[in-house]
PDB file of C-alpha atoms in Angstrom:
ATOM      1  CA  MET A  17     -49.523 -19.012  19.552  1.00 53.00           C
ATOM      2  CA  ASN A  18     -49.083 -17.473  16.672  1.00 53.00           C
ATOM      3  CA  LYS A  19     -45.597 -16.873  15.706  1.00 54.00           C
ATOM      4  CA  ILE A  20     -45.338 -20.786  16.063  1.00 50.00           C
ATOM      5  CA  ILE A  21     -47.751 -21.921  14.225  1.00 48.00           C
ATOM      6  CA  ILE A  22     -46.592 -19.338  11.773  1.00 50.00           C
ATOM      7  CA  ILE A  23     -42.957 -21.132  12.215  1.00 50.00           C
ATOM      8  CA  LEU A  24     -44.553 -24.993  11.308  1.00 46.00           C
ATOM      9  CA  ILE A  25     -46.750 -24.374   8.418  1.00 51.00           C
ATOM     10  CA  ALA A  26     -43.561 -22.605   6.828  1.00 46.00           C
ATOM     11  CA  ALA A  27     -41.414 -25.761   8.305  1.00 46.00           C
ATOM     12  CA  SER A  28     -44.224 -27.630   6.933  1.00 48.00           C
ATOM     13  CA  LEU A  29     -44.168 -26.079   3.363  1.00 44.00           C
ATOM     14  CA  LEU A  30     -40.364 -26.180   3.195  1.00 44.00           C
ATOM     15  CA  PHE A  31     -40.139 -30.003   4.276  1.00 46.00           C
ATOM     16  CA  THR A  32     -42.869 -30.653   1.534  1.00 46.00           C
ATOM     17  CA  GLY A  33     -41.068 -28.699  -1.016  1.00 44.00           C
ATOM     18  CA  CYS A  34     -37.770 -30.322  -0.648  1.00 41.00           C
ATOM     19  CA  LYS A  35     -39.361 -34.176  -0.878  1.00 42.00           C
ATOM     20  CA  ASP A  36     -39.539 -33.625  -4.785  1.00 43.00           C
ATOM     21  CA  GLN A  37     -36.858 -30.889  -5.673  1.00 41.00           C
ATOM     22  CA  PRO A  38     -34.029 -34.226  -6.100  1.00 44.00           C
ATOM     23  CA  LYS A  39     -35.821 -35.786  -8.901  1.00 46.00           C
ATOM     24  CA  GLU A  40     -35.831 -32.109  -9.664  1.00 43.00           C
ATOM     25  CA  SER A  41     -32.625 -31.798  -9.494  1.00 46.00           C
ATOM     26  CA  ASN A  42     -31.216 -34.911 -10.497  1.00 51.00           C
ATOM     27  CA  SER A  43     -33.514 -34.339 -14.334  1.00 48.00           C
ATOM     28  CA  THR A  44     -32.049 -31.132 -14.688  1.00 45.00           C
ATOM     29  CA  LYS A  45     -28.411 -32.294 -13.849  1.00 51.00           C
ATOM     30  CA  GLU A  46     -29.046 -34.491 -16.567  1.00 54.00           C
ATOM     31  CA  ASN A  47     -29.997 -32.339 -19.126  1.00 44.00           C
ATOM     32  CA  GLU A  48     -27.271 -29.521 -18.445  1.00 48.00           C
ATOM     33  CA  ALA A  49     -25.255 -32.626 -18.072  1.00 45.00           C
ATOM     34  CA  GLU A  50     -26.408 -33.347 -22.104  1.00 48.00           C
ATOM     35  CA  LEU A  51     -26.884 -29.973 -22.806  1.00 42.00           C
ATOM     36  CA  THR A  52     -23.143 -29.332 -22.175  1.00 41.00           C
ATOM     37  CA  GLU A  53     -22.096 -32.553 -24.139  1.00 46.00           C
ATOM     38  CA  GLN A  54     -23.170 -31.401 -27.332  1.00 45.00           C
ATOM     39  CA  HIS A  55     -21.870 -27.748 -26.418  1.00 40.00           C
ATOM     40  CA  THR A  56     -18.731 -29.942 -26.122  1.00 41.00           C
ATOM     41  CA  GLU A  57     -19.763 -31.988 -30.005  1.00 49.00           C
ATOM     42  CA  ARG A  58     -20.544 -29.010 -31.821  1.00 47.00           C
ATOM     43  CA  LYS A  59     -17.728 -26.521 -30.446  1.00 49.00           C
ATOM     44  CA  ALA A  60     -15.340 -29.651 -31.114  1.00 53.00           C
ATOM     45  CA  PHE A  61     -16.278 -29.931 -34.296  1.00 71.00           C
ATOM     46  CA  GLY A  62     -17.109 -26.313 -35.077  1.00 80.00           C
ATOM     47  CA  ASN A  63     -14.080 -23.509 -35.935  1.00 83.00           C
ATOM     48  CA  ASP A  64     -13.499 -21.928 -32.948  1.00 90.00           C
ATOM     49  CA  TRP A  65     -10.000 -21.604 -33.218  1.00 92.00           C
ATOM     50  CA  MET A  66     -10.242 -19.466 -35.702  1.00 84.00           C
ATOM     51  CA  GLN A  67     -10.601 -16.824 -32.796  1.00 90.00           C
ATOM     52  CA  GLU A  68      -6.954 -17.972 -31.587  1.00 92.00           C
ATOM     53  CA  ILE A  69      -4.940 -17.884 -34.300  1.00 93.00           C
ATOM     54  CA  LYS A  70      -2.933 -15.361 -35.270  1.00 94.00           C
ATOM     55  CA  MET A  71      -1.702 -13.039 -38.683  1.00 94.00           C
ATOM     56  CA  ASN A  72       1.929 -12.900 -39.111  1.00 94.00           C
ATOM     57  CA  ASN A  73       1.566  -8.982 -38.474  1.00 96.00           C
ATOM     58  CA  GLY A  74      -0.571  -9.334 -41.413  1.00 95.00           C
ATOM     59  CA  VAL A  75       0.862 -11.556 -43.563  1.00 97.00           C
ATOM     60  CA  LYS A  76       0.518 -14.756 -43.989  1.00 97.00           C
ATOM     61  CA  TRP A  77       2.512 -16.890 -42.196  1.00 96.00           C
ATOM     62  CA  THR A  78       5.608 -19.061 -44.056  1.00 97.00           C
ATOM     63  CA  ALA A  79       5.137 -22.914 -43.818  1.00 97.00           C
ATOM     64  CA  ASN A  80       7.761 -25.260 -44.666  1.00 97.00           C
ATOM     65  CA  PRO A  81       7.474 -26.740 -48.139  1.00 98.00           C
ATOM     66  CA  GLU A  82       6.099 -30.164 -46.812  1.00 97.00           C
ATOM     67  CA  THR A  83       3.762 -28.729 -44.795  1.00 98.00           C
ATOM     68  CA  ASN A  84       2.614 -26.774 -47.820  1.00 98.00           C
ATOM     69  CA  GLU A  85       2.388 -30.588 -49.665  1.00 98.00           C
ATOM     70  CA  GLY A  86       0.492 -32.272 -46.885  1.00 98.00           C
ATOM     71  CA  VAL A  87      -2.327 -30.096 -47.202  1.00 98.00           C
ATOM     72  CA  VAL A  88      -2.481 -29.599 -50.668  1.00 98.00           C
ATOM     73  CA  ARG A  89      -3.200 -33.417 -50.011  1.00 98.00           C
ATOM     74  CA  MET A  90      -5.570 -33.305 -47.371  1.00 99.00           C
ATOM     75  CA  GLN A  91      -7.246 -30.469 -50.289  1.00 98.00           C
ATOM     76  CA  SER A  92      -7.027 -33.065 -53.201  1.00 98.00           C
ATOM     77  CA  VAL A  93      -8.364 -35.806 -50.609  1.00 98.00           C
ATOM     78  CA  LEU A  94     -11.730 -33.573 -50.138  1.00 98.00           C
ATOM     79  CA  THR A  95     -12.390 -32.183 -53.649  1.00 98.00           C
ATOM     80  CA  THR A  96     -11.632 -35.523 -55.058  1.00 98.00           C
ATOM     81  CA  SER A  97     -13.737 -38.136 -52.400  1.00 97.00           C
ATOM     82  CA  ASN A  98     -18.065 -38.113 -52.517  1.00 97.00           C
ATOM     83  CA  PRO A  99     -18.829 -40.081 -49.400  1.00 98.00           C
ATOM     84  CA  LYS A 100     -22.291 -41.670 -49.788  1.00 98.00           C
ATOM     85  CA  GLU A 101     -21.653 -44.056 -47.415  1.00 98.00           C
ATOM     86  CA  LEU A 102     -20.555 -44.749 -43.761  1.00 98.00           C
ATOM     87  CA  LYS A 103     -17.611 -46.702 -45.003  1.00 98.00           C
ATOM     88  CA  ASP A 104     -16.784 -43.859 -47.498  1.00 98.00           C
ATOM     89  CA  TYR A 105     -16.517 -41.815 -44.678  1.00 99.00           C
ATOM     90  CA  HIS A 106     -13.592 -43.954 -42.571  1.00 99.00           C
ATOM     91  CA  MET A 107     -12.301 -44.083 -45.792  1.00 98.00           C
ATOM     92  CA  VAL A 108     -11.757 -40.876 -46.489  1.00 99.00           C
ATOM     93  CA  ALA A 109     -10.681 -40.113 -42.815  1.00 99.00           C
ATOM     94  CA  ASN A 110      -8.169 -42.148 -43.216  1.00 98.00           C
ATOM     95  CA  VAL A 111      -6.394 -41.166 -45.677  1.00 98.00           C
ATOM     96  CA  LEU A 112      -6.547 -37.625 -43.896  1.00 99.00           C
ATOM     97  CA  ASN A 113      -5.436 -39.133 -41.556  1.00 98.00           C
ATOM     98  CA  ASP A 114      -2.196 -40.752 -43.221  1.00 98.00           C
ATOM     99  CA  GLU A 115      -1.486 -37.418 -45.163  1.00 98.00           C
ATOM    100  CA  LYS A 116      -1.995 -35.146 -41.447  1.00 98.00           C
ATOM    101  CA  ASN A 117       0.574 -37.643 -39.889  1.00 98.00           C
ATOM    102  CA  PHE A 118       2.488 -36.709 -42.407  1.00 97.00           C
ATOM    103  CA  VAL A 119       2.197 -32.494 -41.250  1.00 97.00           C
ATOM    104  CA  VAL A 120       3.442 -33.821 -38.010  1.00 96.00           C
ATOM    105  CA  LYS A 121       6.105 -35.891 -38.766  1.00 97.00           C
ATOM    106  CA  GLU A 122       7.759 -33.095 -41.874  1.00 96.00           C
ATOM    107  CA  CYS A 123       6.711 -30.273 -40.199  1.00 94.00           C
ATOM    108  CA  THR A 124      10.409 -28.395 -39.267  1.00 95.00           C
ATOM    109  CA  MET A 125       8.609 -25.275 -38.387  1.00 95.00           C
ATOM    110  CA  LYS A 126       9.744 -23.141 -35.383  1.00 96.00           C
ATOM    111  CA  GLY A 127       8.417 -20.445 -33.337  1.00 96.00           C
ATOM    112  CA  PRO A 128       5.359 -18.387 -33.760  1.00 97.00           C
ATOM    113  CA  SER A 129       4.666 -19.443 -36.695  1.00 96.00           C
ATOM    114  CA  HIS A 130       4.571 -23.088 -35.703  1.00 96.00           C
ATOM    115  CA  ASP A 131       2.817 -22.090 -32.484  1.00 96.00           C
ATOM    116  CA  ASN A 132       0.311 -20.961 -34.989  1.00 95.00           C
ATOM    117  CA  LEU A 133       0.180 -24.112 -36.655  1.00 96.00           C
ATOM    118  CA  HIS A 134      -0.493 -26.417 -34.054  1.00 96.00           C
ATOM    119  CA  VAL A 135      -3.224 -23.931 -33.380  1.00 96.00           C
ATOM    120  CA  TRP A 136      -4.851 -25.139 -36.950  1.00 97.00           C
ATOM    121  CA  LEU A 137      -3.720 -28.842 -37.020  1.00 97.00           C
ATOM    122  CA  HIS A 138      -5.118 -29.833 -33.147  1.00 96.00           C
ATOM    123  CA  PRO A 139      -8.776 -28.746 -34.573  1.00 97.00           C
ATOM    124  CA  LEU A 140      -8.202 -30.956 -37.188  1.00 98.00           C
ATOM    125  CA  ILE A 141      -6.784 -34.075 -35.459  1.00 98.00           C
ATOM    126  CA  GLU A 142      -9.599 -34.032 -33.166  1.00 97.00           C
ATOM    127  CA  LYS A 143     -12.175 -33.950 -36.178  1.00 98.00           C
ATOM    128  CA  ILE A 144     -10.098 -36.931 -37.463  1.00 98.00           C
ATOM    129  CA  ASP A 145     -10.430 -39.424 -35.207  1.00 98.00           C
ATOM    130  CA  ALA A 146     -14.072 -38.307 -35.073  1.00 98.00           C
ATOM    131  CA  LEU A 147     -14.841 -39.321 -38.664  1.00 98.00           C
ATOM    132  CA  LYS A 148     -12.724 -41.759 -38.754  1.00 98.00           C
ATOM    133  CA  GLU A 149     -15.007 -43.702 -35.807  1.00 98.00           C
ATOM    134  CA  VAL A 150     -18.651 -41.282 -36.249  1.00 98.00           C
ATOM    135  CA  LYS A 151     -21.526 -44.086 -35.689  1.00 98.00           C
ATOM    136  CA  THR A 152     -23.969 -42.102 -38.118  1.00 98.00           C
ATOM    137  CA  LEU A 153     -24.392 -40.378 -41.559  1.00 98.00           C
ATOM    138  CA  GLU A 154     -25.735 -37.304 -40.235  1.00 98.00           C
ATOM    139  CA  GLU A 155     -22.294 -37.212 -37.788  1.00 98.00           C
ATOM    140  CA  ALA A 156     -20.031 -38.009 -40.383  1.00 98.00           C
ATOM    141  CA  GLN A 157     -21.110 -35.547 -43.040  1.00 98.00           C
ATOM    142  CA  ASP A 158     -21.391 -32.480 -40.035  1.00 98.00           C
ATOM    143  CA  ILE A 159     -17.247 -34.017 -39.693  1.00 98.00           C
ATOM    144  CA  TYR A 160     -16.453 -34.026 -42.789  1.00 98.00           C
ATOM    145  CA  LYS A 161     -18.083 -30.405 -43.559  1.00 97.00           C
ATOM    146  CA  SER A 162     -15.657 -29.201 -40.846  1.00 97.00           C
ATOM    147  CA  ILE A 163     -12.958 -30.488 -42.122  1.00 98.00           C
ATOM    148  CA  GLU A 164     -13.340 -28.923 -45.754  1.00 98.00           C
ATOM    149  CA  GLU A 165     -13.599 -25.660 -44.018  1.00 96.00           C
ATOM    150  CA  ASN A 166     -10.249 -26.357 -41.866  1.00 97.00           C
ATOM    151  CA  VAL A 167      -8.293 -27.514 -44.458  1.00 98.00           C
ATOM    152  CA  ASN A 168      -8.983 -24.702 -46.530  1.00 97.00           C
ATOM    153  CA  ALA A 169      -8.824 -21.996 -44.300  1.00 97.00           C
ATOM    154  CA  TYR A 170      -4.606 -23.212 -43.781  1.00 98.00           C
ATOM    155  CA  ASP A 171      -4.393 -21.111 -47.432  1.00 97.00           C
ATOM    156  CA  TYR A 172      -5.647 -18.090 -45.715  1.00 97.00           C
ATOM    157  CA  TYR A 173      -3.334 -18.426 -42.405  1.00 97.00           C
ATOM    158  CA  PHE A 174       0.207 -19.692 -44.027  1.00 97.00           C
ATOM    159  CA  GLU A 175       1.913 -19.760 -47.068  1.00 97.00           C
TER     160      GLU A 175
END
């Protein structure tokens, strides 16, 4: 008889606890999804690519002249622009996109140097695309800064 009472009490506690759990679980899942999305955005606009890129046995990779020219022009755009408003950031993004397209179109690199260029370039493409579509000034400033870091790091890995 005591066993039955204990089982009934345990079962009632279990079922009572389960009634409230779905709300908490959904809330937790929503919070986890939001945190994951924020982390993914930060990661995309960060410079995690630096963990993946390799040097050429301790020295810089040789890039084709057109790639170097396109990157120098991107650096110049970033150095000379002083965006203040959202429309300014969108304009800079469009100019950077044109220069990025030049680099992609004119690239003749092959092998490991080309592979490492893509490690550097793919995150930059994502950042430029994001800057073209950004909706807030704060986000534009963050992405712009990340683009500057990305573009300026080119000289460390390539010549």
